[in-house]
Coordinates of C-alpha atoms in Angstrom, one line a residue:
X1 CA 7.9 -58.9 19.9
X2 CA 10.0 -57.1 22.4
X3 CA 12.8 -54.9 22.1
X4 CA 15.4 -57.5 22.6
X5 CA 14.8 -59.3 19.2
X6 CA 15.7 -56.3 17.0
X7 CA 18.7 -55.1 16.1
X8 CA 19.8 -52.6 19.2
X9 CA 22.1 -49.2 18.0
X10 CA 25.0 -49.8 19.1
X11 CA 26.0 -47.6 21.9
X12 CA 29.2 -46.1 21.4
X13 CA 31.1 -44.0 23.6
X14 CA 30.4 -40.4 22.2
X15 CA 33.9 -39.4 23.3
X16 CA 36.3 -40.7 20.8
X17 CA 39.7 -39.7 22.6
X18 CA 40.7 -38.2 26.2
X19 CA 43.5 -36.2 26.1
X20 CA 43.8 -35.4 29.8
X21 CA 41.0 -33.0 30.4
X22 CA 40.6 -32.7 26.8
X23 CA 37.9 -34.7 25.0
X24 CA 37.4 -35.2 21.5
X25 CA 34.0 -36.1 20.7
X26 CA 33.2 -38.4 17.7
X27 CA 30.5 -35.5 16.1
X28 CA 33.4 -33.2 16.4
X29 CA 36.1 -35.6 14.9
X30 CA 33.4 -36.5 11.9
X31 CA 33.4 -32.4 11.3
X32 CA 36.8 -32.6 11.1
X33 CA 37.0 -35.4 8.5
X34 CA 34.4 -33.7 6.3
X35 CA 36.9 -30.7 6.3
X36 CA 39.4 -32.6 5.4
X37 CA 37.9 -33.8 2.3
X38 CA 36.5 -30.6 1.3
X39 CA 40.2 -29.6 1.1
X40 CA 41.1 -33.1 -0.8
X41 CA 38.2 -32.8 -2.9
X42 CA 39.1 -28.9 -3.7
X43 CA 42.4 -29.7 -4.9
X44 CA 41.6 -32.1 -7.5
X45 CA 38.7 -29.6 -8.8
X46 CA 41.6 -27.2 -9.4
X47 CA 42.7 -29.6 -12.3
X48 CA 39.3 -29.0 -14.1
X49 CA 40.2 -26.9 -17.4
X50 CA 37.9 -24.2 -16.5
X51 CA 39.3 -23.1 -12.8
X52 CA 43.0 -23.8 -14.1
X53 CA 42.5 -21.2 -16.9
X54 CA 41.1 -18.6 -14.0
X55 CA 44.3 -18.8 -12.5
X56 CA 42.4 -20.6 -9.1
X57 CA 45.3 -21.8 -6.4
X58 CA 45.8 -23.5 -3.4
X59 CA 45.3 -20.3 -1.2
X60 CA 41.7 -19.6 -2.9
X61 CA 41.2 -23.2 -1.3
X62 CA 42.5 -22.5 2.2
X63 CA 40.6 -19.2 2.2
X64 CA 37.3 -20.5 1.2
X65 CA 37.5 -23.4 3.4
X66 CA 37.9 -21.0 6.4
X67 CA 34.7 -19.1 5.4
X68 CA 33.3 -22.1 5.1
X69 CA 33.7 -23.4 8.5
X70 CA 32.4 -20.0 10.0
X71 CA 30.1 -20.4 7.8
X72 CA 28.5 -23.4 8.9
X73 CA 28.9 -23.0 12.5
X74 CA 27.4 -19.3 13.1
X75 CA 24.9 -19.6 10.0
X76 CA 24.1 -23.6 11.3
X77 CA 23.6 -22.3 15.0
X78 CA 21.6 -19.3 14.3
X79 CA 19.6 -21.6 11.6
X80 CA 18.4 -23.9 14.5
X81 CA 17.5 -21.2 17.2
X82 CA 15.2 -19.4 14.0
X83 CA 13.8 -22.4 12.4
X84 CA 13.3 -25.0 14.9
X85 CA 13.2 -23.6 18.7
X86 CA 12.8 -19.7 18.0
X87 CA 10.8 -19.6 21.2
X88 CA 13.5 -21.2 23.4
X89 CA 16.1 -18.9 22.1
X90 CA 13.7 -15.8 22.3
X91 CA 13.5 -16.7 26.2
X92 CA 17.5 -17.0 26.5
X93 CA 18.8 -15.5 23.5
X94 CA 22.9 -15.7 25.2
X95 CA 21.9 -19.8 24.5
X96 CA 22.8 -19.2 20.9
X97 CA 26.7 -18.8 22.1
X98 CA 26.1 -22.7 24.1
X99 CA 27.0 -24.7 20.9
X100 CA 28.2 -27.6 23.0
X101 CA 24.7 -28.0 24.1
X102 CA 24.7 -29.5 20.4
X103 CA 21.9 -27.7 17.8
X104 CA 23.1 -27.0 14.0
X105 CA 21.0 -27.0 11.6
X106 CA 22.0 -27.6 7.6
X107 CA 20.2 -25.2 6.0
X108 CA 21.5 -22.5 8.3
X109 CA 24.5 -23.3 8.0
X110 CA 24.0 -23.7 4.1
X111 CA 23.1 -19.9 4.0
X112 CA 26.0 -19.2 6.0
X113 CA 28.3 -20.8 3.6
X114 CA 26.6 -18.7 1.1
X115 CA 27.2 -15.3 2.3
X116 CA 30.6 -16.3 3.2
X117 CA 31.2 -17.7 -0.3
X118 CA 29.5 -13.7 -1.5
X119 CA 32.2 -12.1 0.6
X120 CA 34.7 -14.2 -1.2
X121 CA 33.6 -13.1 -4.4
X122 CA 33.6 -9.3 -3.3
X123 CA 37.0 -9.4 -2.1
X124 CA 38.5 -11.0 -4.2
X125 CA 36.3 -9.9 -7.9
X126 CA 34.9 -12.9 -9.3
X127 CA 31.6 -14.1 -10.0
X128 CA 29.4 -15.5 -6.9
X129 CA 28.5 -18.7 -9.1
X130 CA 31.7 -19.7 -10.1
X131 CA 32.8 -20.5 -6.7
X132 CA 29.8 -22.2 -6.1
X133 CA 29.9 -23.9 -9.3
X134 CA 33.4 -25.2 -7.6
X135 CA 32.9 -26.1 -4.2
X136 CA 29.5 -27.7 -4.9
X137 CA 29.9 -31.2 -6.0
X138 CA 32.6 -31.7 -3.1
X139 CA 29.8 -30.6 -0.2
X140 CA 28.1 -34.0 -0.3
X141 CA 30.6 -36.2 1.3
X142 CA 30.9 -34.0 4.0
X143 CA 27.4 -34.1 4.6
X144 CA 27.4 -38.0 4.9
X145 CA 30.3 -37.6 7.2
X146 CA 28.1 -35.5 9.5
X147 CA 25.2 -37.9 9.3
X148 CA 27.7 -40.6 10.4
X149 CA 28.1 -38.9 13.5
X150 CA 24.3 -38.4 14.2
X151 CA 24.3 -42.2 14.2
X152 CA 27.2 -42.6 16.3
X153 CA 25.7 -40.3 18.7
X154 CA 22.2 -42.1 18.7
X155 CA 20.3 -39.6 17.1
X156 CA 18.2 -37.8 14.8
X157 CA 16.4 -41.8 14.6
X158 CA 14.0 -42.5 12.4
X159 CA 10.1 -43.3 12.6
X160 CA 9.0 -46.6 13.7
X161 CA 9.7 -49.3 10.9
X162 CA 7.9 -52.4 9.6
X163 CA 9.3 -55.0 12.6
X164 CA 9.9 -56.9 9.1
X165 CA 12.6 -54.9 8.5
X166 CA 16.0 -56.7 8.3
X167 CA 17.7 -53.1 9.4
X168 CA 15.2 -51.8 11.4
X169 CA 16.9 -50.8 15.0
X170 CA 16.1 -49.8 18.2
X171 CA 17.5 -46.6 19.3
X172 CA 17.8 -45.5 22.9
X173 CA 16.0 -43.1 24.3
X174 CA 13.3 -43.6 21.5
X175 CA 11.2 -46.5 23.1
X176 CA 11.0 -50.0 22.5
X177 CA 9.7 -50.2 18.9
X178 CA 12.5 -50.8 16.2
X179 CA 13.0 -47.7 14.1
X180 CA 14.8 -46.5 10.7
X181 CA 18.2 -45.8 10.9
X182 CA 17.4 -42.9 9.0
X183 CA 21.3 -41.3 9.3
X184 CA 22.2 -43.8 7.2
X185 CA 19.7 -42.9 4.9
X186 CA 20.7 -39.4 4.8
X187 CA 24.2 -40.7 4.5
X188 CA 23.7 -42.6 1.4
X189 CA 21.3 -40.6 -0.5
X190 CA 22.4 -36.7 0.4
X191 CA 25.9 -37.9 0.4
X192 CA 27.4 -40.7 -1.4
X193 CA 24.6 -40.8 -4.3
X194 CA 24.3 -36.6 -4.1
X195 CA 28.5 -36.8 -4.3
X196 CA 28.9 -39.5 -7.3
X197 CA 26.3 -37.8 -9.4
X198 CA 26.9 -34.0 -8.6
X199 CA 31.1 -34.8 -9.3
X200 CA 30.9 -36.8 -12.4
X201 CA 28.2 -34.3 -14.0
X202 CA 30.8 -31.2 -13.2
X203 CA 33.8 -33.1 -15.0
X204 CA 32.2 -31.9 -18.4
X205 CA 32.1 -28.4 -19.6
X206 CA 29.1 -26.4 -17.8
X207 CA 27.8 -23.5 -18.1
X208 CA 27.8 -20.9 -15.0
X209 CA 25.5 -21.5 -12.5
X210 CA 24.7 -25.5 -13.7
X211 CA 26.7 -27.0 -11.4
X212 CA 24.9 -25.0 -8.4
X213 CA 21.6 -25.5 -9.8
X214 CA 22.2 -29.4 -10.0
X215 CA 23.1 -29.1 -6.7
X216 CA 20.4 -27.3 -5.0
X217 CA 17.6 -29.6 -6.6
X218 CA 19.5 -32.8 -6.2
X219 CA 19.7 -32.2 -2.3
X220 CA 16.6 -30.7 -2.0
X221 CA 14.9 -33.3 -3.4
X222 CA 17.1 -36.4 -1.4
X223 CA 16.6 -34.3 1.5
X224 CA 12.7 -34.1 1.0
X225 CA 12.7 -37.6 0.2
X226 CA 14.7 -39.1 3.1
X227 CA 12.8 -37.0 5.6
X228 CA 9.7 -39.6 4.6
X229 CA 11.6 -42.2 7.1
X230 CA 13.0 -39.8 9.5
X231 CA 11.1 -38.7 12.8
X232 CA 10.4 -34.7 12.9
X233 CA 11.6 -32.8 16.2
X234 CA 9.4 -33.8 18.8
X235 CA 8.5 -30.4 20.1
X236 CA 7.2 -29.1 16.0
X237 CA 5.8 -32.5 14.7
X238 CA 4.2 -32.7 11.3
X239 CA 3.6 -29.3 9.8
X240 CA 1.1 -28.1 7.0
X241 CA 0.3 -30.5 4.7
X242 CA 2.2 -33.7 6.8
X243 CA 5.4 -32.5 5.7
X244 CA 8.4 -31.7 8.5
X245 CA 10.3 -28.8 9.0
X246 CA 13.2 -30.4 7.3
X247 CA 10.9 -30.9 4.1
X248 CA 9.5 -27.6 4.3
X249 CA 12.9 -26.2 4.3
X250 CA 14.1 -28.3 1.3
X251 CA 10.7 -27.1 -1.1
X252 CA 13.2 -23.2 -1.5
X253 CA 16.2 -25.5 -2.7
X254 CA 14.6 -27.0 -5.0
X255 CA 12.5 -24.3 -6.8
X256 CA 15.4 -22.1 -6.2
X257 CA 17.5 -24.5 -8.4
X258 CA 15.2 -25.2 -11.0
X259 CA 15.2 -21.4 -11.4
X260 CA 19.1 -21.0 -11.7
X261 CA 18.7 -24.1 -13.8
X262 CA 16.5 -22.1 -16.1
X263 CA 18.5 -18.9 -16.1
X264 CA 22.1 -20.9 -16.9
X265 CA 20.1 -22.3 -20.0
X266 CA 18.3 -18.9 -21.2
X267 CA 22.0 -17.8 -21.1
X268 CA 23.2 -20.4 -23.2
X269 CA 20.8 -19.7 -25.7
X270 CA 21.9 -16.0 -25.6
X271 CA 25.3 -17.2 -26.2
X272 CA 24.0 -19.4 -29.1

């Protein structure tokens, strides 16, 4: 069958607006619609019981949305120079400052939010898992909003499908053979499913740390799942065991979780 009988990604213009000599990239603009509902999101986790009887406000909001932006882009940047082209950056380390050369990578800037979410907590006296407790199940959509834009932008593809398959398209620049779209995969399952399941377990009362815990394992383990249909960075491959970088990456989430997951519970029984 030749490429012409698939279905063909649809090549869409990766600039979404010119403004003069100013142009706003679709990736960019999907950045700035995850933000956006971050901050939505945020606003209606201030009605939960537990953060309205902490005395949580708007401000808290705008502050930790600011750490989390640096968060993501100086933890996602230096996350992809250390995990999946050390050697490149090694060469040219000033490289690290050329982020519209494109190169972020989520668990970076997962870390990154992290520590920035640890200086909140310094500065401002509370505990480190509260705030993740709070900002966790209102991560996800962002995240699908991100893997939007890898789709729009044609990349990130996935590995080559049954040519059976109703969805299977072929992307450009990755041969003639019809692939996943394995964004919208991520998209689905990190995001939407991660989202619906992570915000309606939080509406009940938790105990500190569950929320984060849930978290950490459910997106560890959609990650590790969806990276089955997506195709590994061409220049690292398979690793040990078949498993991609990605999947390799997600393994710490998920143990990590089921750890806090433990702990939150041995406290409850203390509490008991």
């Amino acid at each position: 069958m030749s490429a012409s009988t698939f279905l063909q990604h649809p090549q869409i213009d990766p600039v979404a607006l010119q403004l003069g000599p100013l142009a706003i990239h679709w990736y960019g603009l999907m950045y700035l619609i995850a933000f956006a509902l971050f901050f939505g999101l945020t606003l209606l986790r201030l009605r939960h019981p537990t953060y309205a009887a902490l005395g949580w406000g708007r401000r808290d909001i705008e502050d930790l949305l600011f750490l989390g932006v640096i968060g993501i882009i100086v933890g996602g940047r230096l996350g992809y120079a250390l995990f999946y082209r050390p050697l490149e950056f090694l060469a040219e380390p000033l490289r690290i400052f050329a982020v519209w050369e494109g190169g972020l990578s989520f668990h970076g800037g997962f870390i990154g939010v992290l520590l920035g979410m640890a200086w909140f907590a310094w500065r401002r006296q509370r505990n480190w898992l509260q705030i993740t407790d709070f900002i966790a199940p209102c991560i996800p959509v962002g995240l699908a909003s991100g893997r939007i834009g890898n789709f729009i932008n044609g990349e990130l593809w996935g590995r080559v499908a049954d040519p059976a398959l109703p969805w299977a398209m072929v992307f450009r620049g990755a041969g003639d053979l019809p692939r996943h779209p394995s964004q919208i995969y991520q998209a689905l399952l990190e995001g939407l499913l991660l989202f619906v399941l992570l915000w309606l377990y939080a509406r009940g009362p938790r105990r500190l740390g569950e929320v984060s815990a849930a978290f950490l394992v459910g997106y560890g383990l959609l990650r590790f799942t969806a990276e089955f249909w997506r195709e590994p960075d061409a220049h690292l491959g398979l690793l040990g065991l078949g498993l991609s970088m990605g999947q390799w990456l997600s393994l710490p989430m998920v143990l990590a979780g089921a750890a806090l997951w433990g702990w939150a519970h041995r406290q409850r029984a203390t509490a008991a």
